[in-house]
Short mmCIF file of C-alpha atoms (C1' of nucleotides) in Angstrom, two decimals:
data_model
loop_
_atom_site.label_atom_id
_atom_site.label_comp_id
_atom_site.label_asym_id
_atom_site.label_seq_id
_atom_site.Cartn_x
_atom_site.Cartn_y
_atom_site.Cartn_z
CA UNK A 26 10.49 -27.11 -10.06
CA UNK A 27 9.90 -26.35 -13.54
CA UNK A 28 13.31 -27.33 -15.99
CA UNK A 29 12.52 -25.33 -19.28
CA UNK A 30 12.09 -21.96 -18.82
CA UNK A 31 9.79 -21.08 -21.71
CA UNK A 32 9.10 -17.48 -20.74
CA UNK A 33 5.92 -17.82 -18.84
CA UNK A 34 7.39 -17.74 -15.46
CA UNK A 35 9.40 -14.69 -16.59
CA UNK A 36 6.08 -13.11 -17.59
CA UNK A 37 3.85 -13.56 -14.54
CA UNK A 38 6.36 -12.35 -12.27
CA UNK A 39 7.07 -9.04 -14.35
CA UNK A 40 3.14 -8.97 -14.37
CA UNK A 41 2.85 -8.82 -11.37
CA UNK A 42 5.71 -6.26 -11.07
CA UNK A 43 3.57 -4.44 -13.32
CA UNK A 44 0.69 -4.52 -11.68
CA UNK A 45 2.35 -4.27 -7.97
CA UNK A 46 4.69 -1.52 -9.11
CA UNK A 47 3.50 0.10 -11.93
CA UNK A 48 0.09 0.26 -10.93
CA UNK A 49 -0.15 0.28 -7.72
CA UNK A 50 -2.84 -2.40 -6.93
CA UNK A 51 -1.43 -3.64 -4.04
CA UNK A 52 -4.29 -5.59 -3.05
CA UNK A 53 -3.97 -7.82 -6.47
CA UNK A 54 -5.61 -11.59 -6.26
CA UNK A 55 -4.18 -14.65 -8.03
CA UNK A 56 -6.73 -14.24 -10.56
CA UNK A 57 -5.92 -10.27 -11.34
CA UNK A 58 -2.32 -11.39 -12.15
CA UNK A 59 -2.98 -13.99 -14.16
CA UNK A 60 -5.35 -12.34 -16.69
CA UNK A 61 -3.09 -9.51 -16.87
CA UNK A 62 -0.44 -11.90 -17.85
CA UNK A 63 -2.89 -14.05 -20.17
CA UNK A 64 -2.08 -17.14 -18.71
CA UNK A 65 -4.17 -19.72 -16.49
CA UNK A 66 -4.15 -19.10 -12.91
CA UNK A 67 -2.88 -22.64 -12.57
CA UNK A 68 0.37 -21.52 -14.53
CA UNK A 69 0.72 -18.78 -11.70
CA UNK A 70 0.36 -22.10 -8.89
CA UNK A 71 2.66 -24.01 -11.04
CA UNK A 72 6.03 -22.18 -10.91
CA UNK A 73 5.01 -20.03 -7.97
CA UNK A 74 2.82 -22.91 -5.76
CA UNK A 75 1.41 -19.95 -3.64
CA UNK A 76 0.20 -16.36 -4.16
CA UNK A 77 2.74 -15.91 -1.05
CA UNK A 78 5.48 -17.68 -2.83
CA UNK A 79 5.04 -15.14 -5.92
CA UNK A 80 4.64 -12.40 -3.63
CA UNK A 81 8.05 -13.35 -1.81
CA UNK A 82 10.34 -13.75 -5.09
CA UNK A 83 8.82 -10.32 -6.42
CA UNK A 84 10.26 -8.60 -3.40
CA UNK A 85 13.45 -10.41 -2.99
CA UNK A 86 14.13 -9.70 -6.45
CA UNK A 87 12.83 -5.98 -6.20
CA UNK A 88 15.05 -5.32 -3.03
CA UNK A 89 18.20 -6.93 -4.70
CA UNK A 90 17.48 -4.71 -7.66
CA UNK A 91 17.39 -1.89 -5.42
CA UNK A 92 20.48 -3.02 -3.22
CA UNK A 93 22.42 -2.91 -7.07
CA UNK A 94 21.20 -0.48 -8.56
CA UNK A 95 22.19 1.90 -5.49
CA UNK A 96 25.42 -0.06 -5.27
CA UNK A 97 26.73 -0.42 -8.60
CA UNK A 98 26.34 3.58 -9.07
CA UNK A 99 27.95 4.57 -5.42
CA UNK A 100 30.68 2.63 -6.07
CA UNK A 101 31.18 3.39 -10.03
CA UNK A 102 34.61 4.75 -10.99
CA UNK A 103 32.97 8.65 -11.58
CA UNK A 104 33.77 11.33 -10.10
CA UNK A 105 30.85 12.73 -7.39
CA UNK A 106 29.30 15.10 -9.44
CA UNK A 107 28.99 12.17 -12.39
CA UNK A 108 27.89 9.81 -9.51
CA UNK A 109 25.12 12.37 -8.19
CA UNK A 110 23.83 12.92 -11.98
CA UNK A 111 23.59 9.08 -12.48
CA UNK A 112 21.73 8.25 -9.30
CA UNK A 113 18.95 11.08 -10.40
CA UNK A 114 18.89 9.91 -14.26
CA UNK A 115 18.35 5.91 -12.94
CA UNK A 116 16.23 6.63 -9.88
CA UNK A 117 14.14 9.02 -11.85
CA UNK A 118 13.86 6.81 -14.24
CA UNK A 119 13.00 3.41 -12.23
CA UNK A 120 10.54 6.06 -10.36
CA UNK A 121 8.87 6.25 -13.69
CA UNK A 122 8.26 3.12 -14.62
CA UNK A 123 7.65 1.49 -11.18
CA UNK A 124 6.04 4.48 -8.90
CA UNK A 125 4.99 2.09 -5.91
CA UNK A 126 7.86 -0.49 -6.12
CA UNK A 127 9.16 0.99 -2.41
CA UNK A 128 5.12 1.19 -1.41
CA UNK A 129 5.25 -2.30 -2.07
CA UNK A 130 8.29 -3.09 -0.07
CA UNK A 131 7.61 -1.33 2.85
CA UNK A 132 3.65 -2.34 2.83
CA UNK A 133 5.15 -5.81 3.01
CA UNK A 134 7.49 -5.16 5.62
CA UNK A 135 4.97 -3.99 7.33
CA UNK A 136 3.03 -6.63 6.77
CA UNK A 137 5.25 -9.60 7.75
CA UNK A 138 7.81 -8.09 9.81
CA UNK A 139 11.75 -6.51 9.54
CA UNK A 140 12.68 -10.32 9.14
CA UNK A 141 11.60 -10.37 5.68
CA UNK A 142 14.70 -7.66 4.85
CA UNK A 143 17.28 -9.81 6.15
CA UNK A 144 20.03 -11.27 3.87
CA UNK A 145 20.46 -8.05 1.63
CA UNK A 146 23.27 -7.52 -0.60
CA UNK A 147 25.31 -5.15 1.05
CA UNK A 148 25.34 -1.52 0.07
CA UNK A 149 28.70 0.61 -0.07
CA UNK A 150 26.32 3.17 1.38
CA UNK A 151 29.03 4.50 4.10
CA UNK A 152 31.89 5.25 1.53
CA UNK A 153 29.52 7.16 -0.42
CA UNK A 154 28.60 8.98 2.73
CA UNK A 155 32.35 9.79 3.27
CA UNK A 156 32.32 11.13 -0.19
CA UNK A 157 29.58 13.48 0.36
CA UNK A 158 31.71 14.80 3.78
CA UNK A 159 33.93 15.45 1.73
CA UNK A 160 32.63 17.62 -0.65
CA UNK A 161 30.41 19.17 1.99
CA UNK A 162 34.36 20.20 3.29
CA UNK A 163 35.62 21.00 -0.23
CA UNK A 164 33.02 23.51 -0.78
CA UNK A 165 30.92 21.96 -3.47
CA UNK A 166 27.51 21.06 -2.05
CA UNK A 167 25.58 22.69 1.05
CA UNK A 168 26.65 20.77 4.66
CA UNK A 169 24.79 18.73 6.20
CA UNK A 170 24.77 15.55 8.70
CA UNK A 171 25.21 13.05 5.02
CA UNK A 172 22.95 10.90 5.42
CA UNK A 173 20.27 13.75 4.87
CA UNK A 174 21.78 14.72 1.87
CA UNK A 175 21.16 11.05 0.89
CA UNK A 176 17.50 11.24 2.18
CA UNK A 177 16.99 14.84 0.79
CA UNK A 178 18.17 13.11 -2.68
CA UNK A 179 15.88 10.38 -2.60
CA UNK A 180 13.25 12.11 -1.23
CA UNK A 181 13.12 14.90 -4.09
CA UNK A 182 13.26 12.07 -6.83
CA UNK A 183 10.54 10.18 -5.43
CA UNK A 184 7.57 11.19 -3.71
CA UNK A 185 6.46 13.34 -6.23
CA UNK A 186 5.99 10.51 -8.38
CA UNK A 187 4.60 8.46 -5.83
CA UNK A 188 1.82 10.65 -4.64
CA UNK A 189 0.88 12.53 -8.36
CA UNK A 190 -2.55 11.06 -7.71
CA UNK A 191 -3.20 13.32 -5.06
CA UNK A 192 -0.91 16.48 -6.59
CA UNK A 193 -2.67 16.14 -9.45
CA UNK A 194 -5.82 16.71 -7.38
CA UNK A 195 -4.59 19.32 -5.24
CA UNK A 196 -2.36 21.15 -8.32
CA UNK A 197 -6.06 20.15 -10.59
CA UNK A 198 -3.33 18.82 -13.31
CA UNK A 199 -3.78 16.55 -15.90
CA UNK A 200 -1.81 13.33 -16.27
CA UNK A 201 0.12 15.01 -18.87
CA UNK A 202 0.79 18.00 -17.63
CA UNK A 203 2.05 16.39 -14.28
CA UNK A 204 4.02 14.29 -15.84
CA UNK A 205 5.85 17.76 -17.70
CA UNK A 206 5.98 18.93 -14.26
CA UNK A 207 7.64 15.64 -12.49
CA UNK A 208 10.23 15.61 -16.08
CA UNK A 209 11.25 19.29 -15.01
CA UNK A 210 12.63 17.98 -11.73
CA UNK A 211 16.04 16.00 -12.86
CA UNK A 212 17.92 18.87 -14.16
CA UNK A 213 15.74 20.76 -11.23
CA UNK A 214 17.42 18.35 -8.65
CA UNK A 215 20.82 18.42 -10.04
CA UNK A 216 20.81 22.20 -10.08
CA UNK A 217 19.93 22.49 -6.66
CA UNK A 218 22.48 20.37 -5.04
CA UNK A 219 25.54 21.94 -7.54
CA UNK A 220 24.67 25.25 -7.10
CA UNK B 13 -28.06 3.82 11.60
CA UNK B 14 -27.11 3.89 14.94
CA UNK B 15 -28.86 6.49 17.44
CA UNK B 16 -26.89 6.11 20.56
CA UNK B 17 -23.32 6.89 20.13
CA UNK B 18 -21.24 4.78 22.50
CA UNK B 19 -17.97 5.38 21.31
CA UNK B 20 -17.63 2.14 19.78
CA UNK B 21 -18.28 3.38 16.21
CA UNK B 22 -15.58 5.70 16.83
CA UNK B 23 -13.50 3.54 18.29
CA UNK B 24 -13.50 0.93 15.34
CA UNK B 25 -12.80 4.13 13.17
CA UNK B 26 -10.17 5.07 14.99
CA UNK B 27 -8.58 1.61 15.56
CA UNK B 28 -9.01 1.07 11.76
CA UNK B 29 -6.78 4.23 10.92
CA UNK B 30 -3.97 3.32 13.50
CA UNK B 31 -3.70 0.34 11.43
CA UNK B 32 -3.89 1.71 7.85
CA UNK B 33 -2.48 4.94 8.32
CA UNK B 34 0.05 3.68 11.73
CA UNK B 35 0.91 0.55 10.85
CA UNK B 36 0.92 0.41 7.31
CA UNK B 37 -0.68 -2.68 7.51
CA UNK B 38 -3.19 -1.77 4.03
CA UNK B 39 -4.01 -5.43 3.60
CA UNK B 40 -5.55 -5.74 6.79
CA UNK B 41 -8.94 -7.74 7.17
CA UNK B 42 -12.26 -6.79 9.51
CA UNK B 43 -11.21 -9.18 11.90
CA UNK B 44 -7.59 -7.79 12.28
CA UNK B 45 -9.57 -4.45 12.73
CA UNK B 46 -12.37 -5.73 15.22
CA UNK B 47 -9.24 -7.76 17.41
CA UNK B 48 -7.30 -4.44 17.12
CA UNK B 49 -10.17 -2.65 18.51
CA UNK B 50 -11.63 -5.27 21.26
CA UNK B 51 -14.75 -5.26 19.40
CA UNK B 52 -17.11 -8.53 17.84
CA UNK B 53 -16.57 -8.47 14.19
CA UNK B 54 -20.26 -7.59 13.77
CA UNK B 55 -20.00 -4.56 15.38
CA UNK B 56 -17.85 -3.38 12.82
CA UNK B 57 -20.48 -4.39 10.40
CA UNK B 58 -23.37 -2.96 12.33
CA UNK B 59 -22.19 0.76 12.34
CA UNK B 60 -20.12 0.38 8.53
CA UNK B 61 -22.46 -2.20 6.75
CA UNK B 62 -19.26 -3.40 4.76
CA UNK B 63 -15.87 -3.39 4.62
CA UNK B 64 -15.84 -1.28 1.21
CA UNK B 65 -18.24 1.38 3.18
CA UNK B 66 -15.47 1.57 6.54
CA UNK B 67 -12.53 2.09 4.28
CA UNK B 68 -14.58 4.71 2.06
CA UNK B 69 -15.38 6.55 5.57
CA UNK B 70 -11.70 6.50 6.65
CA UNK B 71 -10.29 7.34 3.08
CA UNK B 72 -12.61 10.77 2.76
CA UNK B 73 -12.66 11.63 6.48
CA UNK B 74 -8.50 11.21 6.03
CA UNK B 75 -8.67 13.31 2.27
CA UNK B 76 -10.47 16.10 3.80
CA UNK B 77 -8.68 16.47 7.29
CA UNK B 78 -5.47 16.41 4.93
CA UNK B 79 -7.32 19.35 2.76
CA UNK B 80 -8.19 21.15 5.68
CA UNK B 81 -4.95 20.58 7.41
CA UNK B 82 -3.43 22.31 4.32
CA UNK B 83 -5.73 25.17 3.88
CA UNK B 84 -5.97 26.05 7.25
CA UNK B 85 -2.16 26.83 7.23
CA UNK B 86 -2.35 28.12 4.29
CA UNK B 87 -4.73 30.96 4.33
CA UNK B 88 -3.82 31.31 8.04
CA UNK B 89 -2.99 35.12 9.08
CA UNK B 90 0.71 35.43 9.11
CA UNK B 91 3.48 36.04 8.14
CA UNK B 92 5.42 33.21 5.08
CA UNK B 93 8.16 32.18 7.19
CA UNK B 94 5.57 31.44 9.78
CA UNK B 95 3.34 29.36 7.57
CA UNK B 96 6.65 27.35 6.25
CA UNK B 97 7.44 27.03 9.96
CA UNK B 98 3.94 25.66 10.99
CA UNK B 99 3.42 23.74 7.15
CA UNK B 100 6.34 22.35 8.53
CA UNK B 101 5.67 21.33 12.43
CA UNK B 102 2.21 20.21 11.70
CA UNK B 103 2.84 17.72 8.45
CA UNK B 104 6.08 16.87 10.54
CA UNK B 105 3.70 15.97 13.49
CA UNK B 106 1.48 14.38 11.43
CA UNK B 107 3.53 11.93 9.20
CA UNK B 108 4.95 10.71 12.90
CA UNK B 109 1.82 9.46 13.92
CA UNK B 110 0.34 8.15 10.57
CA UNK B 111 3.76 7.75 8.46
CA UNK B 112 1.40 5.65 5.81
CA UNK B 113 -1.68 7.87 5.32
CA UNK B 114 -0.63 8.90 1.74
CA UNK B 115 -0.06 5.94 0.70
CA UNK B 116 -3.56 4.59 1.85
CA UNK B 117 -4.81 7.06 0.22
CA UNK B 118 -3.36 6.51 -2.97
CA UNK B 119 -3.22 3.13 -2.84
CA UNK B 120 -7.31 3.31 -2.69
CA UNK B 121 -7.10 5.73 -5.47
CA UNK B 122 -5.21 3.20 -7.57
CA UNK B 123 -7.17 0.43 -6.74
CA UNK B 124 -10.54 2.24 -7.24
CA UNK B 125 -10.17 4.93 -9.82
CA UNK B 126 -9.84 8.75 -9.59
CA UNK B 127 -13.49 9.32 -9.39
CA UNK B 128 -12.67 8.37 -5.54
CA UNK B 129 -11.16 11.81 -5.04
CA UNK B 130 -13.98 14.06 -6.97
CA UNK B 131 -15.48 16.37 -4.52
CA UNK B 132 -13.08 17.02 -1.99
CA UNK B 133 -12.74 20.59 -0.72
CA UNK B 134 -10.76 23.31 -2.37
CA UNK B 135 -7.32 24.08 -1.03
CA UNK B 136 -6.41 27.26 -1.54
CA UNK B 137 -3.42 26.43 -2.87
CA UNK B 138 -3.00 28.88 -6.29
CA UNK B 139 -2.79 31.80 -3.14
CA UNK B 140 0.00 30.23 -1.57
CA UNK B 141 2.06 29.08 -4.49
CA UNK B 142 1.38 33.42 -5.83
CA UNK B 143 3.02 34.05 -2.05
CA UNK B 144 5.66 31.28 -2.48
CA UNK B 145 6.63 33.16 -5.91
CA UNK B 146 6.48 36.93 -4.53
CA UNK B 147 8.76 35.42 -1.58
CA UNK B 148 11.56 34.15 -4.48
CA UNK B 149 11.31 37.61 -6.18
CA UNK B 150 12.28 38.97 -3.10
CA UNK B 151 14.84 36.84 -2.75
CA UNK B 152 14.05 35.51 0.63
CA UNK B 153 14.15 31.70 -0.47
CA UNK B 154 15.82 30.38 -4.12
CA UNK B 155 14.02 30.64 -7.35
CA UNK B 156 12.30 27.90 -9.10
CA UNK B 157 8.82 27.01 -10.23
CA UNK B 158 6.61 27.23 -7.40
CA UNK B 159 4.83 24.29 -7.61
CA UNK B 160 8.24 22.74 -7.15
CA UNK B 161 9.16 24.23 -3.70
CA UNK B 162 6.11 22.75 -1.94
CA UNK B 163 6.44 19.34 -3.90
CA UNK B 164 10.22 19.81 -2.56
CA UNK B 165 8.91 20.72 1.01
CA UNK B 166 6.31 17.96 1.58
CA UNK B 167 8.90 15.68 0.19
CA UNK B 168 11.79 16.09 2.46
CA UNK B 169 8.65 15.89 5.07
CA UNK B 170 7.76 12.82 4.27
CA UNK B 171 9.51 10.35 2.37
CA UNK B 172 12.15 9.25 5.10
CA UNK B 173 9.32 8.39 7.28
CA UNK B 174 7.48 6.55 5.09
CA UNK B 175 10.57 4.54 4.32
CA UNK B 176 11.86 4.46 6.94
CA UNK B 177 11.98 0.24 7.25
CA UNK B 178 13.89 0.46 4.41
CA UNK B 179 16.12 3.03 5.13
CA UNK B 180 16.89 1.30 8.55
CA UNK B 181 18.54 -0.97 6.88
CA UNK B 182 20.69 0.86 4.50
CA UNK B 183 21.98 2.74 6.84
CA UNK B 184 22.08 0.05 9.54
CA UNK B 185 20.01 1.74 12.76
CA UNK B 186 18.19 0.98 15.21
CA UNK B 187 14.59 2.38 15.63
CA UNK B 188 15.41 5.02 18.50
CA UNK B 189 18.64 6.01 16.73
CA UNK B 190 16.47 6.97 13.10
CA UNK B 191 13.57 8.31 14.92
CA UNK B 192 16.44 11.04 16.33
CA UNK B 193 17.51 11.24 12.65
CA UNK B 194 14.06 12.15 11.55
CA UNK B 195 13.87 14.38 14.57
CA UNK B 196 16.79 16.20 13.07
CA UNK B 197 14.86 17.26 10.07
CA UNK B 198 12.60 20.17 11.13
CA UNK B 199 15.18 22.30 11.98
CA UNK B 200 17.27 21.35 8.85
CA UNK B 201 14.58 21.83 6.56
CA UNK B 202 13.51 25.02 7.77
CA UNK B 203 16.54 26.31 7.86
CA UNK B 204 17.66 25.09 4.08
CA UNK B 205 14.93 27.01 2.88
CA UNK B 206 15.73 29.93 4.62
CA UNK B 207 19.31 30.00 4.56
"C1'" DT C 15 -41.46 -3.96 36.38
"C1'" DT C 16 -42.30 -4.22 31.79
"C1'" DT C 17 -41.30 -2.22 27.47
"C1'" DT C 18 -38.63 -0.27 24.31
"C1'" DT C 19 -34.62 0.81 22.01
"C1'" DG C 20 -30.19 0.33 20.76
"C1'" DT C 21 -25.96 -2.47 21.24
"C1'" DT C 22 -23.18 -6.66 21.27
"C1'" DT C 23 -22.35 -11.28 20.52
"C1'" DA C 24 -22.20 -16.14 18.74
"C1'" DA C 25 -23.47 -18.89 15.19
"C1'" DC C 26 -24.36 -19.38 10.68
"C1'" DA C 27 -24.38 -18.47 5.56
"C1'" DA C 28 -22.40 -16.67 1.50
"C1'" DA C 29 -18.84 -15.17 -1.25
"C1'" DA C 30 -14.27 -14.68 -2.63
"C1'" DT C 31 -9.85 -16.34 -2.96
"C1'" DT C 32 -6.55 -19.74 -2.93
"C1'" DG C 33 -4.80 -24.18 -3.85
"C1'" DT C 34 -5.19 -29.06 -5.97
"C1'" DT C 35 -6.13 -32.48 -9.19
"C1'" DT C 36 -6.98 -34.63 -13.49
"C1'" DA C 37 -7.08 -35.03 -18.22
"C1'" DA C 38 -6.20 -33.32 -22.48
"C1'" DA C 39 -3.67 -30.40 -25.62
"C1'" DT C 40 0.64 -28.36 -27.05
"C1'" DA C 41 5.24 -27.82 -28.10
"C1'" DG C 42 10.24 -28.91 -28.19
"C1'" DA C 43 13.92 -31.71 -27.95
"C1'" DT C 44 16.18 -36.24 -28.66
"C1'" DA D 17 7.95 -40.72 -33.51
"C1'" DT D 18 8.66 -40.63 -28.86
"C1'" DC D 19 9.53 -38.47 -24.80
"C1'" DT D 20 9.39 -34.86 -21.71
"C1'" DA D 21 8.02 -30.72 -19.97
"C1'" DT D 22 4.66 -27.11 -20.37
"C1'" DT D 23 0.10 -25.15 -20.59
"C1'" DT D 24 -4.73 -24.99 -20.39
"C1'" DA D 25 -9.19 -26.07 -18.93
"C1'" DA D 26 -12.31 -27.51 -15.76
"C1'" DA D 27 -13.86 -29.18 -11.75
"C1'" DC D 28 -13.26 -29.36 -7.12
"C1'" DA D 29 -11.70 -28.71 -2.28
"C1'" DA D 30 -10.02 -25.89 1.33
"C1'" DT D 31 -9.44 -21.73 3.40
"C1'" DT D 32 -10.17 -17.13 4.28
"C1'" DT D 33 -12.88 -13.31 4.42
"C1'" DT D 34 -17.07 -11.13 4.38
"C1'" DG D 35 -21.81 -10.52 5.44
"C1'" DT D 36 -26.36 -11.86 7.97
"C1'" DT D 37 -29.32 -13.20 11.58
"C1'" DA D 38 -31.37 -14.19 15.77
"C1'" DA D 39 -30.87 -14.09 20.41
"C1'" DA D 40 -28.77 -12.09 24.57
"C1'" DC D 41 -27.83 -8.01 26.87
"C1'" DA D 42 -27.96 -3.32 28.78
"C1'" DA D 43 -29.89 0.98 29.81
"C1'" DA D 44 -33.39 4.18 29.83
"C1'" DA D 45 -38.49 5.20 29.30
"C1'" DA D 46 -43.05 4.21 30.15
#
DNA sequence: TTTTTGTTTAACAAAATTGTTTAAATAGAT
DNA sequence: ATCTATTTAAACAATTTTGTTAAACAAAAA
């Protein structure tokens, strides 16, 4: 129970955010995280106790991040169209700069069960879908059941990202390049839906 | 080197895949793999040597049958809407039984460097994006960059089944009820690109 | 049946990773 | 200056995971 917060607990857990998200090491020791961060591995045991500890406030903070970040824009005073173009400008960009942070979550979900997802921050997820009925009814995007427009969405912005190791392989792209490629897709996206 | 093959090196393969590419359990150790399988521990190490070497079997046996899943449709004899319809059913198919096969395999790429990829077989894939664009010319399905529709396509595929623990719980469903959800998807997808 | 060969196992050894402890050094705040 | 909390270093212990070995076992060949 560290009183002063002088910034090192800060940095080992967005080290290891970095490492677990950004990079995708999944499979990251103690050690790993700590040189990263540049600190002793006993700093890591000191505000964290165990690797598990660590492990467990990185995804309780990554899943409340999520839980907001989806929330605060579904429920924004926009209109749809505004609300759409926001949830592909921050996705995309939290897709950028953490590829793997759903990997992560899911890998440990996997790992230690559905309990570990309990006690999230409710989403206003079902008034959003409403929204999207109704401008399936008004005309301005393609029906659908909702919640696959919602999927579709999410789907488009991500996986691309997730997987470029393997695109890049398959498309024989370099890093650069693919990243021109995955930039293309937000207007891309938005076009698509509001066309 | 084994001579006689009694299944058992198979098996352990096998058993090892169901819980990589199944279960999504990445993290899991040689004795979660030889329990999994019914198998001493040291069978696992007499037919694989090492954990590294099992893994580096499953991760190229799993890159090429995903090349050769590709290609096969791909180059296959008939007609575009027919090779969206079977691209579809058979990566649809596929991402059911091993939801988390991607993401082993680019989780091992992160972890271990691109060089893990190098020498995996050629997908014909320049042919089929040159078909994708002569189909948009035509007008049969909407313009964009071609490289884009199949990103789109294996996206809508397979990101709601990879995430699907976390979608569960946005949208509050049971197991049975999103597994019909996902069900829903072939037909939609097929049909939004040929609307 | 004995031998041979390949397979499987239990027990052991080695290595890697995690966690603890102590002492000393550092740095701020009172 | 003293006090308190932080940080490091280093050594160590505990645990987990991996890897090895020797013996038991099974099945087919000689």
């Amino acid at each position: 129970m560290p009183a002063k917060d002088t910034g090192t607990e800060q940095l080992i857990k967005a080290t290891a955010k970095r490492i677990f998200f950004a990079e995708g090491k999944l499979h990251a020791t103690t050690q790993d995280i700590a040189n990263a961060a540049g600190v002793n591995r006993a700093a890591l045991h000191y505000y964290f106790r165990t690797r598990d500890q660590l492990v467990a406030v990185v995804f309780n903070e990554s899943m409340r991040e999520l839980s907001e970040r989806l929330g605060t824009v579904m429920a924004s005073d926009q209109s749809f169209k505004e609300k759409v173009r926001e949830l592909i400008a921050v996705f995309m960009k939290e897709m950028t700069a953490y590829p793997y942070q759903e990997t992560f979550l899911v890998t440990e979900i996997n790992t230690s069960g559905m309990d570990l997802v309990k006690g999230i921050n409710e989403v206003p997820v079902n008034a959003f879908l409403d929204e999207v009925e109704t401008e399936m009814n008004t005309g301005n995007i393609e029906k659908m059941p909702p919640r696959h427009f919602l999927m579709n969405l999410f789907s488009l912005l991500s996986y691309p990202v997730i997987m470029s190791p393997i695109y890049r392989q398959f498309f024989k792209m370099s890093q650069e390049d693919f990243a021109q490629l995955l930039a293309e897709r937000e207007q891309l996206i938005y076009q698509h839906i509001f066309k």
